[in-house]
CSV table of N, CA and C in Angstrom, one decimal:
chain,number,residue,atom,x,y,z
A,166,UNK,N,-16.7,91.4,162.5
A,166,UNK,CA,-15.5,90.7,162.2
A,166,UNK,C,-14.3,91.6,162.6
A,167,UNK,N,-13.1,90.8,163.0
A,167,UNK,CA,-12.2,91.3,162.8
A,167,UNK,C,-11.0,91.4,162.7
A,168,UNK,N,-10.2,92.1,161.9
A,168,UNK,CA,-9.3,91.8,161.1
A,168,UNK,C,-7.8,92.4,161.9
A,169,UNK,N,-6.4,91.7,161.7
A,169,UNK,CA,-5.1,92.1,162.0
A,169,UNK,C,-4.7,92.4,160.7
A,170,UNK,N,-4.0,93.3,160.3
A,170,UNK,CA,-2.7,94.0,159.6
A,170,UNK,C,-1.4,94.1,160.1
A,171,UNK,N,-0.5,93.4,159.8
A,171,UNK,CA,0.7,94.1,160.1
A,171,UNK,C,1.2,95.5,159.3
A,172,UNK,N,1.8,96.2,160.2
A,172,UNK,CA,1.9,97.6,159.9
A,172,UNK,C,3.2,98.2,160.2
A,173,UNK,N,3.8,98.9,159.0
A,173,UNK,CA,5.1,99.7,159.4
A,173,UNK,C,4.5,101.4,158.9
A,174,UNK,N,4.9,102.2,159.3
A,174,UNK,CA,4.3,103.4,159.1
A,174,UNK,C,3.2,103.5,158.9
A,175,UNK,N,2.1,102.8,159.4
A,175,UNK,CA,0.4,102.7,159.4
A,175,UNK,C,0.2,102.2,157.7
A,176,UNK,N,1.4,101.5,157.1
A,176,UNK,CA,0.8,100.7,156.1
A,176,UNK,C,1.0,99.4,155.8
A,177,UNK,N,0.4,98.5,155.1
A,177,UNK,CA,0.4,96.7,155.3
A,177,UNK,C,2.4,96.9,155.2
A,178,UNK,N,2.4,96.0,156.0
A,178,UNK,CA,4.2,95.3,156.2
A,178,UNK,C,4.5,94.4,155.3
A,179,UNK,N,5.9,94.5,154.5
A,179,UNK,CA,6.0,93.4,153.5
A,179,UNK,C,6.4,92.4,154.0
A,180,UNK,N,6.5,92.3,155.0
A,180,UNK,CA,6.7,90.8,155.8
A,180,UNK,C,6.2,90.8,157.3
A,181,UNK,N,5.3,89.9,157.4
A,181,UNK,CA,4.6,90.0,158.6
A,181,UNK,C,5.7,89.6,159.8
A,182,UNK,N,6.4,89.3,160.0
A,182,UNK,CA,7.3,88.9,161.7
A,182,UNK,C,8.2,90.4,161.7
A,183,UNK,N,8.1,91.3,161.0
A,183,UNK,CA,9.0,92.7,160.8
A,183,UNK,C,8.2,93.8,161.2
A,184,UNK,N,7.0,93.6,161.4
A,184,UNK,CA,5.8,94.9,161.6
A,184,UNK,C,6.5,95.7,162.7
A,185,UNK,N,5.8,96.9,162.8
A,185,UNK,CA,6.1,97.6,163.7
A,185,UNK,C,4.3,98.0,164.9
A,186,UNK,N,3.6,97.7,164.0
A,186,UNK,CA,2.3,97.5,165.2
A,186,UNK,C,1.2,96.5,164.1
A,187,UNK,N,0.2,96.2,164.7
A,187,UNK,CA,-1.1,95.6,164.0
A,187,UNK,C,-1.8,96.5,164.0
A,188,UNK,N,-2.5,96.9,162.7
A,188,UNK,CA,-3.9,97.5,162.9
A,188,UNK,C,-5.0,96.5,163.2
A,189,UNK,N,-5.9,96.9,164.3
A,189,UNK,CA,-6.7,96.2,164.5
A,189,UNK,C,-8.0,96.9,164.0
A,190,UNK,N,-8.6,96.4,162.8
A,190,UNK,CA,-9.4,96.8,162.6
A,190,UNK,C,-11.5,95.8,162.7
A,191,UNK,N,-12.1,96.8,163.0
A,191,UNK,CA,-13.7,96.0,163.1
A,191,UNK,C,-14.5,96.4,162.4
A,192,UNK,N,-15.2,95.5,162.2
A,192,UNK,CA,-16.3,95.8,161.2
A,192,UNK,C,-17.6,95.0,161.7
A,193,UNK,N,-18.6,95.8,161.1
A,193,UNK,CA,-20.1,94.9,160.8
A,193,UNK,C,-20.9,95.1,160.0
A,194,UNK,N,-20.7,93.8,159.6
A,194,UNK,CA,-21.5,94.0,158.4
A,194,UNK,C,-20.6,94.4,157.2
A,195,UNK,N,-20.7,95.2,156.2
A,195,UNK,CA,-19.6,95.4,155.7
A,195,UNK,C,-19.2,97.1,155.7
A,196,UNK,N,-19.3,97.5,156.9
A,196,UNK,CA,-18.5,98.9,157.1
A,196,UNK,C,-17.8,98.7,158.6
A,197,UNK,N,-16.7,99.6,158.4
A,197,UNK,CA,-15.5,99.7,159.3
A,197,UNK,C,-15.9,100.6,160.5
A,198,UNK,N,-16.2,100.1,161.8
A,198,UNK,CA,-16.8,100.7,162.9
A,198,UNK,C,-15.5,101.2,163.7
A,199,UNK,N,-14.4,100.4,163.8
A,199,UNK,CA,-13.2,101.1,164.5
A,199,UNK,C,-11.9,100.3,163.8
A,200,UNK,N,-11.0,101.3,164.1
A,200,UNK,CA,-9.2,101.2,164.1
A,200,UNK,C,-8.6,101.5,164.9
A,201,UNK,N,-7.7,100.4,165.1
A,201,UNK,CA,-6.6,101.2,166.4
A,201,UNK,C,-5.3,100.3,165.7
A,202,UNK,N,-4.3,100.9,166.7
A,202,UNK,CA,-2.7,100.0,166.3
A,202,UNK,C,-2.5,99.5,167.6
A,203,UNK,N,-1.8,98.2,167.9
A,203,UNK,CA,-1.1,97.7,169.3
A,203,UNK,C,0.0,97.4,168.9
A,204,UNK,N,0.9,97.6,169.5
A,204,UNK,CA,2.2,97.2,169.4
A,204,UNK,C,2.3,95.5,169.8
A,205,UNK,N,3.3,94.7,168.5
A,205,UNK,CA,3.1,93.0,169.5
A,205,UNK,C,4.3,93.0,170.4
A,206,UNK,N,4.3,91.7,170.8
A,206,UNK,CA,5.1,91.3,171.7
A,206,UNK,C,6.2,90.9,171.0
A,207,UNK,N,7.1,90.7,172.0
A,207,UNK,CA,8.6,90.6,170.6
A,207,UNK,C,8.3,89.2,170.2
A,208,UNK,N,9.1,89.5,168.8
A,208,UNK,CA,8.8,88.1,167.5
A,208,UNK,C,9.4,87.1,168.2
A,209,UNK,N,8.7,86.3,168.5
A,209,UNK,CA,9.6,84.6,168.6
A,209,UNK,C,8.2,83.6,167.7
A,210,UNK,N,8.3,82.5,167.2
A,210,UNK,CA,7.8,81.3,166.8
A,210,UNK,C,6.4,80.9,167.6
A,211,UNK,N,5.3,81.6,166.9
A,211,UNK,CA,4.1,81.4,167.5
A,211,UNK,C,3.4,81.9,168.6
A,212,UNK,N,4.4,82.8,169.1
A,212,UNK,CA,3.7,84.3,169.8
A,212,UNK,C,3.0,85.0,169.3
A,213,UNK,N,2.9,85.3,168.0
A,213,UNK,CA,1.8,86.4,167.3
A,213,UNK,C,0.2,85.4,167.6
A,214,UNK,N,0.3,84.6,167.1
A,214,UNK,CA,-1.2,83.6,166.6
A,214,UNK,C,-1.6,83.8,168.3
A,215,UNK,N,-0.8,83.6,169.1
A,215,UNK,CA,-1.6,83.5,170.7
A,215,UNK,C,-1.9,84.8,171.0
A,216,UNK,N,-1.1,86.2,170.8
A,216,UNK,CA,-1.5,87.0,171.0
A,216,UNK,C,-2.7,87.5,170.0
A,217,UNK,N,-2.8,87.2,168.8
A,217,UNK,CA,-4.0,88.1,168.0
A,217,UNK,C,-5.3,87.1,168.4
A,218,UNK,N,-5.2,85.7,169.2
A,218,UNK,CA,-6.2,85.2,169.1
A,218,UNK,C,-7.2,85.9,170.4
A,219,UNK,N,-6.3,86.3,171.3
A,219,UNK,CA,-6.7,86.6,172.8
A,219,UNK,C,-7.3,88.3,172.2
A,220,UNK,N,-6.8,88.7,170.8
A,220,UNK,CA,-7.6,90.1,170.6
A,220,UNK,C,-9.1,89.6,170.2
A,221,UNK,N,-8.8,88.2,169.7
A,221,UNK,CA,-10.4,88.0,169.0
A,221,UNK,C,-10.1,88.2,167.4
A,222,UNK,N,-9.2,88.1,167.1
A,222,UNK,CA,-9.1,88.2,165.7
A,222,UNK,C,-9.2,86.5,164.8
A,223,UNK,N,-10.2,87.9,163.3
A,223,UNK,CA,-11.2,86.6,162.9
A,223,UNK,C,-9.8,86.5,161.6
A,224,UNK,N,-9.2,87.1,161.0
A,224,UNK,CA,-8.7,87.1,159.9
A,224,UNK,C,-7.5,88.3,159.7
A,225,UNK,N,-6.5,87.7,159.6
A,225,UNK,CA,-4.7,88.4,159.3
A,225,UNK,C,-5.1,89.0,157.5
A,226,UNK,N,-4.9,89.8,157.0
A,226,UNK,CA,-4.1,90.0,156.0
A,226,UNK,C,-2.8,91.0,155.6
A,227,UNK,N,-2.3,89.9,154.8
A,227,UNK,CA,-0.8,90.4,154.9
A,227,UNK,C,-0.2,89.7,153.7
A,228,UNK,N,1.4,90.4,153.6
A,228,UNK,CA,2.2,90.5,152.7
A,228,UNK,C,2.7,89.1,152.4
A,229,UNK,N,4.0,89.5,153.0
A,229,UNK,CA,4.5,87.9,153.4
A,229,UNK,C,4.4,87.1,154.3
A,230,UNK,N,4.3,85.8,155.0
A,230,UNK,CA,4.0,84.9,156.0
A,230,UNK,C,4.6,83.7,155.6
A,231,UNK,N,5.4,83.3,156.9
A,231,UNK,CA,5.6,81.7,156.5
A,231,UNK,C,4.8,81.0,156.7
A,232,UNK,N,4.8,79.5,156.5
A,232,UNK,CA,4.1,79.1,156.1
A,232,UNK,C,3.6,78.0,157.5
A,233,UNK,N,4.7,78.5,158.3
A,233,UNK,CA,4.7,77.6,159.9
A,233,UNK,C,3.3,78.8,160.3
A,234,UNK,N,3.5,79.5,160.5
A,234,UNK,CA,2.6,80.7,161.0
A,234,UNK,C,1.8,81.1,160.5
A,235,UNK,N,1.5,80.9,158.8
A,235,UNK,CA,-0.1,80.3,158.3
A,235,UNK,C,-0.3,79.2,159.3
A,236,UNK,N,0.0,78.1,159.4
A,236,UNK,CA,-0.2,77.1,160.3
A,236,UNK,C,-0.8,77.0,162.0
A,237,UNK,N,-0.2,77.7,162.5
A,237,UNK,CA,0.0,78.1,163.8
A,237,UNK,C,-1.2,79.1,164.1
A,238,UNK,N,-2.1,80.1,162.8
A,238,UNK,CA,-3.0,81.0,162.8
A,238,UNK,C,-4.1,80.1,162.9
A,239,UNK,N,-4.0,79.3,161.5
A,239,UNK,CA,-5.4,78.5,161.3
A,239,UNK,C,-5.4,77.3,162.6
A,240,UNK,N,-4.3,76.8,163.3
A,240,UNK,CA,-5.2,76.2,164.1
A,240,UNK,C,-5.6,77.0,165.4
A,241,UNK,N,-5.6,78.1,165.1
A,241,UNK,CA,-6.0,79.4,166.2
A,241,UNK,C,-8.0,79.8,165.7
A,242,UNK,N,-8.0,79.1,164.8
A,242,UNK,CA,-9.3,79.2,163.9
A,242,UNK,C,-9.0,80.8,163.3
A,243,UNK,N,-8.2,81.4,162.7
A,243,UNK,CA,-8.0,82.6,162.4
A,243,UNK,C,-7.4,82.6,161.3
A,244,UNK,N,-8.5,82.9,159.9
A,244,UNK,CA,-8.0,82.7,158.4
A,244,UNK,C,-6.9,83.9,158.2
A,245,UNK,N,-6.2,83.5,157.7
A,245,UNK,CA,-4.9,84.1,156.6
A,245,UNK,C,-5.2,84.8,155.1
A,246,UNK,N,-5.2,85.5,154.9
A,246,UNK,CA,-5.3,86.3,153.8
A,246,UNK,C,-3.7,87.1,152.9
A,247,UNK,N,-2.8,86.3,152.4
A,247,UNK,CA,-1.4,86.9,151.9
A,247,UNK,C,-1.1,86.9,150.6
A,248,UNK,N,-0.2,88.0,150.2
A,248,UNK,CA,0.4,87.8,149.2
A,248,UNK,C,-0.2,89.3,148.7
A,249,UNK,N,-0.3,90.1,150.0
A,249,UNK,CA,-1.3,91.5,149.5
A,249,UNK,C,-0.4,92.2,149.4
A,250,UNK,N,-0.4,93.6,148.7
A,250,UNK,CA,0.2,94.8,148.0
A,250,UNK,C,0.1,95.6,149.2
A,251,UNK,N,1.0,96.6,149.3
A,251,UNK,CA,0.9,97.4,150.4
A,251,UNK,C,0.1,98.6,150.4
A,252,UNK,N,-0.8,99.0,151.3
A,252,UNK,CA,-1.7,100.2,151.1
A,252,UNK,C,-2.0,100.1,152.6
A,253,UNK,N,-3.1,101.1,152.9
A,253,UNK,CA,-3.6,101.6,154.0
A,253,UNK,C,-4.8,100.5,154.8
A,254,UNK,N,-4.8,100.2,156.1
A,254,UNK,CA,-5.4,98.8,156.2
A,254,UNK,C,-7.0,98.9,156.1
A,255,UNK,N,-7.4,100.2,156.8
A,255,UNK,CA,-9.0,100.4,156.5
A,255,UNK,C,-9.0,100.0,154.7
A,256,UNK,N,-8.1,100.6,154.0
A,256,UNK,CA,-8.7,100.2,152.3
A,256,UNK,C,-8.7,99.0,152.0
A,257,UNK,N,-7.3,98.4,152.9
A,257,UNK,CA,-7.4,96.5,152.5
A,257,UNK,C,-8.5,95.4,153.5
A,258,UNK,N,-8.8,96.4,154.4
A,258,UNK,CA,-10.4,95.5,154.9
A,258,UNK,C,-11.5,96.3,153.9
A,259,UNK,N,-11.6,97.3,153.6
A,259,UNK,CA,-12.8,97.2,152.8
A,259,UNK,C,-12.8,96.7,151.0
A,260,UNK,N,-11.7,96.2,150.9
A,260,UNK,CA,-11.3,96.0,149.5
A,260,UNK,C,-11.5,94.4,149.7
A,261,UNK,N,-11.0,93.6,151.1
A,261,UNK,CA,-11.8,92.4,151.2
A,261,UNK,C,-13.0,92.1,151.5
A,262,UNK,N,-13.7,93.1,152.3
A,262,UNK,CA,-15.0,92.8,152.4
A,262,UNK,C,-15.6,92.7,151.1
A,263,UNK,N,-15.1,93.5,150.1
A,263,UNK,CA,-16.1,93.6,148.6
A,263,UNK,C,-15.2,92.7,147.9
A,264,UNK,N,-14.8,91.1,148.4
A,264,UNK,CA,-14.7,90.8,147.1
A,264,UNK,C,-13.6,91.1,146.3
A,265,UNK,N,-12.7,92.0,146.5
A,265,UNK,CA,-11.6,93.4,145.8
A,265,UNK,C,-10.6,93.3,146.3
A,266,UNK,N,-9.8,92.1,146.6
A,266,UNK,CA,-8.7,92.3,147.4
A,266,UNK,C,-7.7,91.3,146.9
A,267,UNK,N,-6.8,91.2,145.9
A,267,UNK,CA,-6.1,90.9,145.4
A,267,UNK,C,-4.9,90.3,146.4
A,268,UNK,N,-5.2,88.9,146.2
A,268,UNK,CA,-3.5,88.4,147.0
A,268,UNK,C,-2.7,87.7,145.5
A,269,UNK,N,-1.7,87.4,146.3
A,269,UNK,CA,-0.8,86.9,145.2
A,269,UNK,C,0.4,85.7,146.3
A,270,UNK,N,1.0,86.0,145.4
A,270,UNK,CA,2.3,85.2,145.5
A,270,UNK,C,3.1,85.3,147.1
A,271,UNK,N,3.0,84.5,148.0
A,271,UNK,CA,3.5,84.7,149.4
A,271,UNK,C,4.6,84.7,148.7
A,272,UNK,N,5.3,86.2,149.2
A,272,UNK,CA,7.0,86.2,149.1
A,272,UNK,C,8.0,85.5,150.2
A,273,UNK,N,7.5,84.9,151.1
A,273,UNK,CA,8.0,84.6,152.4
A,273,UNK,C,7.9,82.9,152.2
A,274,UNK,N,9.2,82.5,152.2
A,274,UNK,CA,10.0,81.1,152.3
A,274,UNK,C,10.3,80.6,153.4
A,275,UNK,N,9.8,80.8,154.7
A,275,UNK,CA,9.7,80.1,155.5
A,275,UNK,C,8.6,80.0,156.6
């Protein structure tokens, strides 16, 4: 599987269109085989979902997201996971793999 983070100093971004790179993190099974960061392409309306799909990415988790771009992911077939606390992204893929991953409240109104 594999997962996008947005990231500002290699940790989850409180608002996903603000990131400064994605961690792109993989897994199998439930341990973390690689991480890397890509820088995206500059933010406009629906550029991200085209670019994380062409990485192959199975699943975003993140802070804030609107709600056009939840939209725009899932029909990319690429689940959304928000409303997460900021920490280190290897911890927030293995805190989702187990189950342990606390979202909440999408801060993001549009």
């Amino acid at each position: 599987m594999k997962f996008a983070i947005p990231t500002t100093e290699g940790r989850l971004c409180e608002h996903f269109g603000q990131c400064e790179k994605f961690a792109i993190i993989e897994t199998k099974g439930s341990t973390v085989i690689s991480e890397s960061f890509v820088s995206p392409p500059e933010h406009h309306e629906r550029v991200y979902p085209g670019f994380l799909a062409q990485l192959k990415v199975d699943v975003i988790i993140s802070g804030g997201i609107g709600q056009k771009a939840i939209d725009a992911f899932n029909e990319k077939n690429i689940k959304v996971f928000a409303g997460v606390n900021s920490d280190s992204p290897v911890k927030l893929v293995v805190n989702y793999l187990n189950n342990q991953l606390a979202g909440g409240m999408n801060l993001c109104d549009h």
